[in-house]
Coordinates of C-alpha atoms and ligand atoms in Angstrom, one line a residue:
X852 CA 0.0 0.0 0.0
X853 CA 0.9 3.4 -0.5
X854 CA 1.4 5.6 2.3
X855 CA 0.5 8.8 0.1
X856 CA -1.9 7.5 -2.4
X857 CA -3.4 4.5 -0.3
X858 CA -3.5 2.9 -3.2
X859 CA -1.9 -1.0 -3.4
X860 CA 1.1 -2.2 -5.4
X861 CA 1.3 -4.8 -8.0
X862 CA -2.2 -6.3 -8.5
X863 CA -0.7 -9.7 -9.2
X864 CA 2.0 -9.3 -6.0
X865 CA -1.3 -9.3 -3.5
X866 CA -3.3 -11.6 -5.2
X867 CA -1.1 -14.6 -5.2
X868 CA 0.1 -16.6 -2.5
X869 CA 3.6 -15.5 -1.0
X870 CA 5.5 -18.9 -2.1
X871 CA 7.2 -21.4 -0.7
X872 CA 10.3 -19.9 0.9
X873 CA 13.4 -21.2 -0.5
X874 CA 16.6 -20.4 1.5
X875 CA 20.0 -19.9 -0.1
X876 CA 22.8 -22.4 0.0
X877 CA 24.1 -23.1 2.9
X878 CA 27.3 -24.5 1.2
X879 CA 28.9 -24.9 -2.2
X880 CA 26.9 -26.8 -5.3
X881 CA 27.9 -28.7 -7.8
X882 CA 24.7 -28.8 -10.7
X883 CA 24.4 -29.4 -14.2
X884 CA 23.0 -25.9 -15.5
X885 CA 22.5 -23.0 -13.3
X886 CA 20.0 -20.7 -14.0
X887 CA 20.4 -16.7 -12.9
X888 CA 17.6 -15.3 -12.2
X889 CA 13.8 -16.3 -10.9
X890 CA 11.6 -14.5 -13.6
X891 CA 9.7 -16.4 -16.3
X892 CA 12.5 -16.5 -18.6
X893 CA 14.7 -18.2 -15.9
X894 CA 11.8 -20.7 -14.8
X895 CA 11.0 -21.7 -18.0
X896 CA 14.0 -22.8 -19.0
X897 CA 14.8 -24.4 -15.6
X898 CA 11.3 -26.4 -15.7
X899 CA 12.1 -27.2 -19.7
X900 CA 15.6 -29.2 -18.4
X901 CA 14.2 -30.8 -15.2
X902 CA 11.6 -31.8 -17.6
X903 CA 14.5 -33.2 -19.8
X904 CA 16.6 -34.7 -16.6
X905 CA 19.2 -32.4 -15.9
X906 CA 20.0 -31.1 -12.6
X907 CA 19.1 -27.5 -12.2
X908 CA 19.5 -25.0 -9.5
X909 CA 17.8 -21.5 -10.3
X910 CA 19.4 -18.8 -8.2
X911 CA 17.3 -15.9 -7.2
X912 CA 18.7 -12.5 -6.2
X913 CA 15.0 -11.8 -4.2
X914 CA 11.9 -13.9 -4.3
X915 CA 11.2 -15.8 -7.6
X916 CA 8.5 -14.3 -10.1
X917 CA 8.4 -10.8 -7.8
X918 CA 10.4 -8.8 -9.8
X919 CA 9.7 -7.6 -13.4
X920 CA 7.3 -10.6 -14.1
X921 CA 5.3 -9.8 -11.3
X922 CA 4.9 -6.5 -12.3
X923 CA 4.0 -7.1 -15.9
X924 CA 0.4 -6.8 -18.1
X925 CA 0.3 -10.5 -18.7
X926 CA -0.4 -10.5 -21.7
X927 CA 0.5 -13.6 -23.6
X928 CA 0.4 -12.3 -27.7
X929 CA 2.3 -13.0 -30.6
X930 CA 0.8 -9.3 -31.6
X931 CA 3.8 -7.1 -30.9
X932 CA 2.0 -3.4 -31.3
X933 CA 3.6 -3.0 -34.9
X934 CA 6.7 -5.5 -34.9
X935 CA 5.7 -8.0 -38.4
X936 CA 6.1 -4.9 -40.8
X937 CA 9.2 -3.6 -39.0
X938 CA 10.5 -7.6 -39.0
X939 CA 9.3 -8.2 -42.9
X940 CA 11.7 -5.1 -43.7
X941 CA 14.5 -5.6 -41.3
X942 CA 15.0 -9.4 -41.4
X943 CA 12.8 -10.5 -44.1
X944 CA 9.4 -12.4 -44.7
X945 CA 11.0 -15.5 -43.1
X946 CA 12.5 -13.5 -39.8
X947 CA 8.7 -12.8 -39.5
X948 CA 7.4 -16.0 -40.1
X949 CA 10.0 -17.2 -37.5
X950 CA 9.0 -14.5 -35.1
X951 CA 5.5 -15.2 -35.2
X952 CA 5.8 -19.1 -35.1
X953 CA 7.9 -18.7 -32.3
X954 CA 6.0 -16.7 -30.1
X955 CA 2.7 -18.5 -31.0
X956 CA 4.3 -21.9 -29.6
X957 CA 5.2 -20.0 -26.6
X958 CA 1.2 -19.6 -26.0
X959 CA 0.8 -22.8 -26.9
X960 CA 3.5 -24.4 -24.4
X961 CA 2.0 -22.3 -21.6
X962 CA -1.3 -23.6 -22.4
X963 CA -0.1 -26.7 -22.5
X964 CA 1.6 -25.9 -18.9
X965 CA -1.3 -24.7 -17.1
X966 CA -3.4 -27.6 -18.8
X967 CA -1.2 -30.4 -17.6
X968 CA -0.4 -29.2 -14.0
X969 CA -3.7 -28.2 -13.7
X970 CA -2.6 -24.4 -13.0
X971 CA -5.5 -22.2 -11.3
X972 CA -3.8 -18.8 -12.8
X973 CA -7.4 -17.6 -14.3
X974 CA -6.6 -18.5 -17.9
X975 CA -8.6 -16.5 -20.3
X976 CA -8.3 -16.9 -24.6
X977 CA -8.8 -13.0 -26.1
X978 CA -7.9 -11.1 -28.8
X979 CA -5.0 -9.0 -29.5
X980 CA -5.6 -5.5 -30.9
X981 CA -3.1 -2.9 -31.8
X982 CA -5.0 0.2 -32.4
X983 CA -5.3 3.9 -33.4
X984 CA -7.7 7.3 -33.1
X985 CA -5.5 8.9 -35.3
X986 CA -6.6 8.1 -39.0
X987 CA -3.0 8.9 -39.8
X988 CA -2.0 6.1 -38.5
X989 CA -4.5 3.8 -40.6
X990 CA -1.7 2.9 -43.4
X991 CA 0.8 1.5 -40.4
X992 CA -2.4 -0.9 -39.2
X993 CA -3.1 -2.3 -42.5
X994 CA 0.7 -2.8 -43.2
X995 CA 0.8 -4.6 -39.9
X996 CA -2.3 -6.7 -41.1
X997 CA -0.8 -7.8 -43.8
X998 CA 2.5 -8.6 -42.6
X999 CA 1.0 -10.6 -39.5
X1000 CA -1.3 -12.0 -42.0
X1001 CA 2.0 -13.3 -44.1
X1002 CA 3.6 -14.5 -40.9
X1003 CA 0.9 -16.5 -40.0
X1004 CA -1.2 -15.2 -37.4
X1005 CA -4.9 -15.0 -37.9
X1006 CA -4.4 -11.3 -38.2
X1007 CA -7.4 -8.5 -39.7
X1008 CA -7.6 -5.1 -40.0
X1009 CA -11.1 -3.9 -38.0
X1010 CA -12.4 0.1 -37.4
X1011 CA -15.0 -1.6 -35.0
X1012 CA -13.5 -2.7 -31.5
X1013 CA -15.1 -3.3 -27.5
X1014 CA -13.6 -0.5 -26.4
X1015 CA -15.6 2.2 -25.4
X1016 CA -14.2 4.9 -27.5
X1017 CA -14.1 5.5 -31.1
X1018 CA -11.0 4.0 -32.9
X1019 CA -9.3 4.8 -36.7
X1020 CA -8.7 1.5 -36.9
X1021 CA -6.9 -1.9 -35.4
X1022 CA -5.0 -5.0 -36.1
X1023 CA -7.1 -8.0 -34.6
X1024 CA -5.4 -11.4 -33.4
X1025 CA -7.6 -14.1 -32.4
X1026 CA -6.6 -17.0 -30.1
X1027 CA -4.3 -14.6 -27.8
X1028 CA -4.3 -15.3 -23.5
X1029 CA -4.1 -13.2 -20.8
X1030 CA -3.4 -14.7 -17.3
X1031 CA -2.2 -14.0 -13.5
X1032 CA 1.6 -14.5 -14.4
X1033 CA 3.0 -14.9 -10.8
X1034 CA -0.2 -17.7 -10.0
X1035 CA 1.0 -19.0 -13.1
X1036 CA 4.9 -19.2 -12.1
X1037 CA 4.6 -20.1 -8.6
X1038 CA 2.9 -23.2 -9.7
X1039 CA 5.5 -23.9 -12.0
X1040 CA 8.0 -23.4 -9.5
X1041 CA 6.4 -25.8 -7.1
X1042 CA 6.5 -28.2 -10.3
X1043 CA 9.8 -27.7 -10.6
X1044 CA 10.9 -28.8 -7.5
X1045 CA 8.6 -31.3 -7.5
X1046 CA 10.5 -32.9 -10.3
X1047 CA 14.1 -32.3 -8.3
X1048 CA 14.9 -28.9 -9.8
X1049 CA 16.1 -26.6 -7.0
X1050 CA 15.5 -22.6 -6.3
X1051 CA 17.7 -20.6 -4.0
X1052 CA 16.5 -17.4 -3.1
X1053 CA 17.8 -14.4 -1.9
X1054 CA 21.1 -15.6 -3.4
X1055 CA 22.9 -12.8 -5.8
X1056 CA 25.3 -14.1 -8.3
X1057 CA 28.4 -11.8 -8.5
X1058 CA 30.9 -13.3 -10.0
X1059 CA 31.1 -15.8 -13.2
X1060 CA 34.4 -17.9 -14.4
X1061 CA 33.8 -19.7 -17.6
X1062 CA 34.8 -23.1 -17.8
X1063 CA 34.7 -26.5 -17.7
X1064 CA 32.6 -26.6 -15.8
X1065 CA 32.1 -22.8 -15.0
X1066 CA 32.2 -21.5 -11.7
X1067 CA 29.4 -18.9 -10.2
X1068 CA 29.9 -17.2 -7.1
X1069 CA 27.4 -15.4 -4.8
X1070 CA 27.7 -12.2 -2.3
X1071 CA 27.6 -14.5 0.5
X1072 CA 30.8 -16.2 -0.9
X1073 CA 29.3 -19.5 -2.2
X1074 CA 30.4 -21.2 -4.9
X1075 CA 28.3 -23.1 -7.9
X1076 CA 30.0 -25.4 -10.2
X1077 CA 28.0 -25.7 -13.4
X1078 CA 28.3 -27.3 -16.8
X1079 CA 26.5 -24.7 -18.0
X1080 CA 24.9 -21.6 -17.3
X1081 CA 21.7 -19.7 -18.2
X1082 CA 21.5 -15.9 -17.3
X1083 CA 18.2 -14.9 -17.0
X1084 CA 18.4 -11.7 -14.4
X1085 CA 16.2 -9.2 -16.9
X1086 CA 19.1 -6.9 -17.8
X1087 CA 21.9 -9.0 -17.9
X1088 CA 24.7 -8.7 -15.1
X1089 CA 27.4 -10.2 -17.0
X1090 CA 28.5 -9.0 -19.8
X1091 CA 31.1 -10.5 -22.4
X1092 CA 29.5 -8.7 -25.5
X1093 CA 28.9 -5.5 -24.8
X1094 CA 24.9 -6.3 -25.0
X1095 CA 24.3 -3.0 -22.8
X1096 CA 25.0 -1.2 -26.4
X1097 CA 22.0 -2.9 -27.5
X1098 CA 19.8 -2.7 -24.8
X1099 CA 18.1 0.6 -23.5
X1100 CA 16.2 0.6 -20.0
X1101 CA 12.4 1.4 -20.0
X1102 CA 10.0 2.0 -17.4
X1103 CA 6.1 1.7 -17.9
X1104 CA 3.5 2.9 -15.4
X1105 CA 0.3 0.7 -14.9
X1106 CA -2.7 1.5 -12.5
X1107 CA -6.1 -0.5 -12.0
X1108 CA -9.7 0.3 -11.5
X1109 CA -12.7 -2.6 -10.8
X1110 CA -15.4 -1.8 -13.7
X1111 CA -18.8 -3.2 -14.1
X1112 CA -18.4 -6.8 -15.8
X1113 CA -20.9 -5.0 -18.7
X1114 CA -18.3 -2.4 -19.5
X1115 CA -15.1 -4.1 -19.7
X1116 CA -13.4 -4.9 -22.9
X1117 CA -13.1 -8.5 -23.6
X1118 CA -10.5 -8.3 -26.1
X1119 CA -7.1 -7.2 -25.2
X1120 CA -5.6 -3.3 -26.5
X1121 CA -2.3 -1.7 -27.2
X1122 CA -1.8 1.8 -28.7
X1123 CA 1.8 3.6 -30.2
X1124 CA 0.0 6.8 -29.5
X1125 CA 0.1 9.1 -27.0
X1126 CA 3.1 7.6 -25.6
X1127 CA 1.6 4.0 -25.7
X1128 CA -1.4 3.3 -23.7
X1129 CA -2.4 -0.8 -23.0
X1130 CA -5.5 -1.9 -21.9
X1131 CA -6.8 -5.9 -20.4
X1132 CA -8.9 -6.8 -18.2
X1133 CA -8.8 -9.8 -15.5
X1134 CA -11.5 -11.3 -13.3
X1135 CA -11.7 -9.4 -9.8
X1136 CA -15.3 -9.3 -7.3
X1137 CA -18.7 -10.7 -8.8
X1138 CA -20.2 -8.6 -11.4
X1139 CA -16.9 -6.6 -11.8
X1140 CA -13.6 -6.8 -13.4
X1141 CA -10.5 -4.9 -12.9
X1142 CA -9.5 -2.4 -15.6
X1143 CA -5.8 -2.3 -16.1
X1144 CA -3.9 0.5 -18.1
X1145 CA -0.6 0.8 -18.6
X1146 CA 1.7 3.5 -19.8
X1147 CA 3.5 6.9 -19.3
X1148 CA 7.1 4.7 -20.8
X1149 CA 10.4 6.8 -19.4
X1150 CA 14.0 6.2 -19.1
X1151 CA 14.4 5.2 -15.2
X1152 CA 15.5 8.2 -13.5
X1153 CA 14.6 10.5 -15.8
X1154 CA 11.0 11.4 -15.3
X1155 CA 8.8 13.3 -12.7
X1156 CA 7.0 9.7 -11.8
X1157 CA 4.3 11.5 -9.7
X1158 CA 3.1 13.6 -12.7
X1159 CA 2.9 10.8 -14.9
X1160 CA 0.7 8.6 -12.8
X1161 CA -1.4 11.7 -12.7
X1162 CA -1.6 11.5 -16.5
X1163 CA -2.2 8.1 -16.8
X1164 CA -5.2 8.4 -14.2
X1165 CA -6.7 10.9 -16.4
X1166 CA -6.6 9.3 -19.5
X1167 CA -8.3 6.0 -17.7
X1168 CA -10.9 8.0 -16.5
X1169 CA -11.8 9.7 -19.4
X1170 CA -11.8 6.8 -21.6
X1171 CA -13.8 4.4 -19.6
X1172 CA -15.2 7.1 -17.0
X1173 CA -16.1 6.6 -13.4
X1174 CA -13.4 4.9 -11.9
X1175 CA -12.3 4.3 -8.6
X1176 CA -8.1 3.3 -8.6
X1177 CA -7.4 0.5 -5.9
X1178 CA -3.6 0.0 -7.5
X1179 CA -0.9 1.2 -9.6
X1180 CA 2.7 0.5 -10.3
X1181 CA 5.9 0.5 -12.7
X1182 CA 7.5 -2.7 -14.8
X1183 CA 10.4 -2.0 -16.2
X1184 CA 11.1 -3.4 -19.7
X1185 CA 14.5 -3.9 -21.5
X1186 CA 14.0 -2.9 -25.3
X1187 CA 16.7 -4.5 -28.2
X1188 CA 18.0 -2.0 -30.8
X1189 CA 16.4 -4.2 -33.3
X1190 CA 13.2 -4.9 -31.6
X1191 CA 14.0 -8.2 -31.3
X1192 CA 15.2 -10.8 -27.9
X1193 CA 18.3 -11.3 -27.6
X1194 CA 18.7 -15.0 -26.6
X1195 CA 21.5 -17.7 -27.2
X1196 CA 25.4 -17.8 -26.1
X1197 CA 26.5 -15.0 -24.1
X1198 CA 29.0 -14.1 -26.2
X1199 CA 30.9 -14.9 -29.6
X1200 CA 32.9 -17.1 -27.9
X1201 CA 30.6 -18.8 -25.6
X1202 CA 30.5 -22.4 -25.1
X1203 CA 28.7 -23.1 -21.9
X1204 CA 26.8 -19.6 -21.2
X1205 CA 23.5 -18.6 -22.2
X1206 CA 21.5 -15.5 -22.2
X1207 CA 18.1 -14.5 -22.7
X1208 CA 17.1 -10.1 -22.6
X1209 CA 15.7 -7.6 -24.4
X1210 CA 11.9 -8.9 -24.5
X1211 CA 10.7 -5.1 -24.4
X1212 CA 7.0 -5.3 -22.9
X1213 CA 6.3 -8.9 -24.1
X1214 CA 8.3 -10.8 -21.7
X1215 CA 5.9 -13.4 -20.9
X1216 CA 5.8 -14.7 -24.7
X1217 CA 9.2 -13.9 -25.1
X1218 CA 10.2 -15.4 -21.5
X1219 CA 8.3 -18.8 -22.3
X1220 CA 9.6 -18.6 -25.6
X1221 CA 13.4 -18.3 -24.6
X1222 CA 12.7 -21.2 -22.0
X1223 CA 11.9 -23.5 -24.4
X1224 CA 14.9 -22.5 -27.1
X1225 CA 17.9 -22.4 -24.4
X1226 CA 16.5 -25.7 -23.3
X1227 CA 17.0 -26.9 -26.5
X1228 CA 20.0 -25.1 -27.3
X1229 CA 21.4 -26.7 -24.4
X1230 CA 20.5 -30.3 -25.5
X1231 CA 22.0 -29.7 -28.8
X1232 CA 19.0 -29.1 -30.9
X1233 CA 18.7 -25.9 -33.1
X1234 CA 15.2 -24.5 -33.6
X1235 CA 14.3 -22.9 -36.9
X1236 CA 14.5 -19.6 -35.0
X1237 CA 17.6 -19.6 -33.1
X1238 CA 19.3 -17.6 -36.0
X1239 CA 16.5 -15.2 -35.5
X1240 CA 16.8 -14.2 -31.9
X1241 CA 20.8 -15.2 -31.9
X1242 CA 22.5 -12.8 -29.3
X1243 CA 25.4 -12.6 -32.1
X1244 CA 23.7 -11.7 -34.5
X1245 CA 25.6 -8.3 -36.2
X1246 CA 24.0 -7.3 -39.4
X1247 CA 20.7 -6.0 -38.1
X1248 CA 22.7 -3.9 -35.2
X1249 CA 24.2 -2.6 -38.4
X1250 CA 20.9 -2.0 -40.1
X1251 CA 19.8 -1.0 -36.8
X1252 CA 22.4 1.7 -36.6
X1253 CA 20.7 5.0 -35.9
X1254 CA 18.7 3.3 -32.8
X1255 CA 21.7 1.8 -31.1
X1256 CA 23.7 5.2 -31.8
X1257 CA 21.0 7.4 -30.3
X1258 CA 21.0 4.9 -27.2
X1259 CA 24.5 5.3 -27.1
X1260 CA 24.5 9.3 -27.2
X1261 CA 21.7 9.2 -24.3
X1262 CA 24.0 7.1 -22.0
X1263 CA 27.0 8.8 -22.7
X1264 CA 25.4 12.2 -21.7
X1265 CA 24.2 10.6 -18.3
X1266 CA 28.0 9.4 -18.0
X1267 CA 29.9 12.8 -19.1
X1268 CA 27.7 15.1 -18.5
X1269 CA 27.0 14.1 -14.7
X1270 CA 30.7 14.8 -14.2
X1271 CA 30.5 18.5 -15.4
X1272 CA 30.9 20.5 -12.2
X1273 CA 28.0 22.7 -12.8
X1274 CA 25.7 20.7 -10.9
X1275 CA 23.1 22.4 -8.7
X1276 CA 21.3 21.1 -5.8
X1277 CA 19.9 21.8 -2.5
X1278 CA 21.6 21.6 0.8
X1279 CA 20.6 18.5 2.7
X1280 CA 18.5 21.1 4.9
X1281 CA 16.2 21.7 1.8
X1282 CA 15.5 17.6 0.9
X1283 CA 11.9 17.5 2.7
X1284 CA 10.7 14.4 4.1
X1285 CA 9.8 11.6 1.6
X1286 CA 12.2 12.9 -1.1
X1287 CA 15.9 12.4 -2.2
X1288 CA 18.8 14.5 -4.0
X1289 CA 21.8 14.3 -5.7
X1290 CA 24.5 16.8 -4.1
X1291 CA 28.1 17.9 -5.0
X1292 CA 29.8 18.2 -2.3
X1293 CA 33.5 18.4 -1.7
X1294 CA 33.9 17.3 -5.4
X1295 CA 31.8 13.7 -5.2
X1296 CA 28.1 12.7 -5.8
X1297 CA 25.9 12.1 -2.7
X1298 CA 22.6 10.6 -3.2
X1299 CA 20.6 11.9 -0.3
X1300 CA 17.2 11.0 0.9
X1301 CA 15.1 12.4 4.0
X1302 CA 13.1 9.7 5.1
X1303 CA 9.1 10.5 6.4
X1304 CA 10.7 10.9 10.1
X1305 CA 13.0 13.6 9.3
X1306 CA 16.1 11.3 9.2
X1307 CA 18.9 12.1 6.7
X1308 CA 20.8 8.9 4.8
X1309 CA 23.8 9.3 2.1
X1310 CA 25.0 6.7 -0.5
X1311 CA 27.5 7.3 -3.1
X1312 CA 25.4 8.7 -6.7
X1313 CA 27.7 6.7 -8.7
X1314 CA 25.9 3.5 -10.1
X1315 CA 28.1 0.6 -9.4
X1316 CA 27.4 -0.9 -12.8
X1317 CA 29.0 1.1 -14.6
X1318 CA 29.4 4.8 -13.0
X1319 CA 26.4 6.8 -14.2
X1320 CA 25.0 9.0 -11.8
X1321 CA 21.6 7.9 -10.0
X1322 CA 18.5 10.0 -9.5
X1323 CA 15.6 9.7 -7.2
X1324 CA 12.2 8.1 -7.7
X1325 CA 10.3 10.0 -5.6
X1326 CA 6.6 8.3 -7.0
X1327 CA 8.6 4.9 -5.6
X1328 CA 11.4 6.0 -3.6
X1329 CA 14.0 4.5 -5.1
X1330 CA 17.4 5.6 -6.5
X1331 CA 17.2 4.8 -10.4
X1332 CA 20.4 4.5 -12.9
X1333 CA 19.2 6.3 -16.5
X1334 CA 21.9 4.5 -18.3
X1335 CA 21.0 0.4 -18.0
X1336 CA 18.1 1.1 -15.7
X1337 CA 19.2 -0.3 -11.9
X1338 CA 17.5 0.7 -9.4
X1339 CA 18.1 1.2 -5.2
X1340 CA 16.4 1.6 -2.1
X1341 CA 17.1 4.8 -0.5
X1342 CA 19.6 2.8 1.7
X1343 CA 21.3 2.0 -1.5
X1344 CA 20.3 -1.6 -1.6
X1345 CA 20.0 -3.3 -4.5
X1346 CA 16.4 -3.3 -6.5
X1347 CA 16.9 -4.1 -9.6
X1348 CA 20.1 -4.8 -11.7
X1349 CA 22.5 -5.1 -13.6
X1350 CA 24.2 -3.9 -10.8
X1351 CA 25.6 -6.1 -8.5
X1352 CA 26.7 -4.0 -5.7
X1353 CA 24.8 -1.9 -3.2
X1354 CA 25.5 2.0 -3.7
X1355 CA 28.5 2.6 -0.8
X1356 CA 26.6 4.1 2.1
X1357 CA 28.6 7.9 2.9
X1358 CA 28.4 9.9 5.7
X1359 CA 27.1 13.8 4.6
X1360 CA 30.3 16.0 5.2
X1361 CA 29.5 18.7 7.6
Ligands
FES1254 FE1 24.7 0.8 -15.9 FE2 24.0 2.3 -13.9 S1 23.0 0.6 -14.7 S2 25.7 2.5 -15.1

């Protein structure tokens, strides 16, 4: 709950049971993969190999499916706002026939999931729609049409839709799901170690030594032998390619309002305009269900959070008018420079060491769908996308040049520019309660925050990633890095990575 607002959190954090604790190691491990990271990426791919008899431990930073996953839309669609005529001209009429048959056995595999372990995790089939009000925009829907059409989803362009508001038009997918992701997860976890797979929570991975096998180490000081490793942590925290180049950070704002059962959409919406605005809806009280919009998408760090919910109230309201909010939050999406997952070896040179990142806002397709290809990627089968989504892949970067430049230019201005000495601040004395700033004093970067009793607490502003500066969250009071997108508590603790490290904790010189 929020103390200001008194609004809840994450819809799906309150509404699904806490989960089996899972301890970390208490000594060192010797598996056959490791998996890095509890989201659905990581537990897809750890339930594909215990599936397949491999020994797996999943190592979890926090609590497994509590981070980005359960803070998602959950929506499960191979409808990617506009991505087939992008993908038809980027990589082809095949890349987009792979993309789409990719994602749509993702779906399928999680039916197929929820149907054989008899998952509660309220399961609906709707419709995808990616729509417009602007009849600008009417050409771009019926080139998507067409080029979803050619991949092979049942796609049609439509002007008529459920929603209560007048629309230029929309792309239609039939046969999509929507779902509770972290019911959906937790049950899959409990399969998992059902079937002998292990989880280890609050366990961070620090350190990685590639090998035979490769070695993983933990900020407790444990060590995990492994034959092979999968890193799964969202952004990823190691690095041997330089995939941060190829990666930028984006955070989305969501809030949720119960509506009468009569006036919800069925089908599910997503809109480019107006800074992209998503719409589901998923079963709450008797005669109602719960409205959930998303939007407001910002570089962490580098928006006025408060003012943004604000907006994305308003827009709710007016659109489906007479709402009362019960929740909102932020997920946090990692978006490719190519629009497309990166998921395979780590690096050129990778033998043993998998990744799977950059699922923009579809990481529940894309998590399911990376489960299922590093599984088999690690059992020596090749998928007829695994070319597609190939972390190595160089030519579309290339093609994709002025994206991944512009990226570039953003984070280096965040890196130079916050050492120019013309910062301004306010004294600590000025911080009011509830709020946090980054000072220059005596020639370093304090990140200061005033918590609601008056209390003053310093950490170093430098990220420990890779040295941007940090800047406060005041809508979620956290600390947030604009340049790969890790977060902290004001204490400097870890939220998010790919940091590793804790901001250092200072004391304010007098
Ligand atoms: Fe990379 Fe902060 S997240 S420098």
């Amino acid at each position: 709950m929020n103390a200001e607002t008194g609004i809840q959190g994450s819809y799906w954090l309150e509404t699904a049971p806490p989960g089996v604790p899972a301890p970390p190691p208490s000594g060192d491990l010797s598996v056959d993969v490791a998996v890095v990271g509890g989201g659905i990426a990581g537990l897809s791919a750890a339930w594909e190999l215990v599936q397949q008899g491999r020994e797996v431990a999943v190592l979890e930073a926090d609590r497994v499916a509590a981070g980005v996953t359960g803070h998602t839309t959950a929506k499960l669609t191979a409808l990617h706002t506009l991505v087939y005529d992008h993908l038809r001209r980027t990589r082809g009429p095949e890349g987009a026939r792979l993309y789409a048959a990719s994602q749509t056995a993702a779906i399928r595999r999680a039916f197929e999931i929820v149907d054989e372990l008899g998952i509660d995790c309220e399961w609906e089939e709707a419709a995808a729609c990616t729509y417009a009000e602007d009849p600008g925009r009417v050409g771009a829907l019926r080139a998507e049409a067409e080029a979803a059409r050619e991949a092979g989803l049942p796609a049609e362009f439509v002007t008529e839709t459920d929603l209560p508001f007048a629309v230029a038009g929309a792309v239609r997918v039939s046969g999509q799901a929507q779902f509770h992701p972290r019911k959906y997860l937790l049950a899959l976890t409990d399969d998992l170690r059902r079937r002998g797979g292990t989880v280890y929570e609050g366990t961070r991975v620090v350190g990685l030594t590639e090998g035979e096998p490769c070695t993983l180490r933990t900020d407790s000081g444990v060590s995990i032998r492994s034959d092979e490793v999968v890193v799964a942590t969202h952004y990823p925290v190691f690095d041997r390619a330089l995939l941060f180049t190829r990666l930028s950070s984006r955070r989305e704002l969501v809030v949720a309002s119960p509506i009468d059962e009569d006036r919800a959409p069925r089908d599910m919406y997503i809109t480019p305009e107006q800074g992209t605005r998503s719409v589901r809806t998923a079963p709450y009280h008797d005669g109602e269900r719960l409205l959930i919009v998303t939007g407001e998408h910002f570089a962490p760090g580098t928006a006025h959070v408060e003012d943004r919910f604000a907006r994305l109230f308003a827009w709710a309201d007016d659109r489906f008018d007479g709402l009362t909010f019960t929740h909102r939050w932020a997920t946090q999406d990692n978006d490719s420079t190519d629009s497309v997952p990166l998921v395979g070896p780590l690096h050129p040179g990778s033998r043993h060491t998998y990744v799977a990142t950059g699922f923009g806002g579809w990481g529940l397709s894309g998590g399911i769908m990376a489960g299922r290809l590093l599984s088999d990627l690690i059992n020596g089968r090749l998928p007829a996308w695994h070319r597609l989504y190939d972390p190595r892949r160089l030519a579309s970067v290339v093609r994709e040049g002025t994206s991944f430049l512009k990226h570039q230019a953003q984070v280096a201005r965040h890196f130079v520019g916050d050492r120019l000495p013309a910062v301004t601040a306010p004294a600590p004395d000025n911080i009011p309660p509830g709020h946090g700033a980054v000072l220059r004093l005596g020639g370093r970067h304090y990140a200061v925050h005033r918590a609601e009793s008056g209390s003053l607490q310093a950490v170093s502003a430098r990220c420990t990633h890779l040295g941007c500066i940090v800047a406060f969250n005041h809508a979620e009071q956290a600390w947030e890095c604009p340049c790969h997108g890790s977060r902290f508590a004001p204490d400097g603790r870890i939220l998010q990575g790919p940091a590793v490290r804790p901001l250092e904790k200072r004391d304010i010189p007098e």
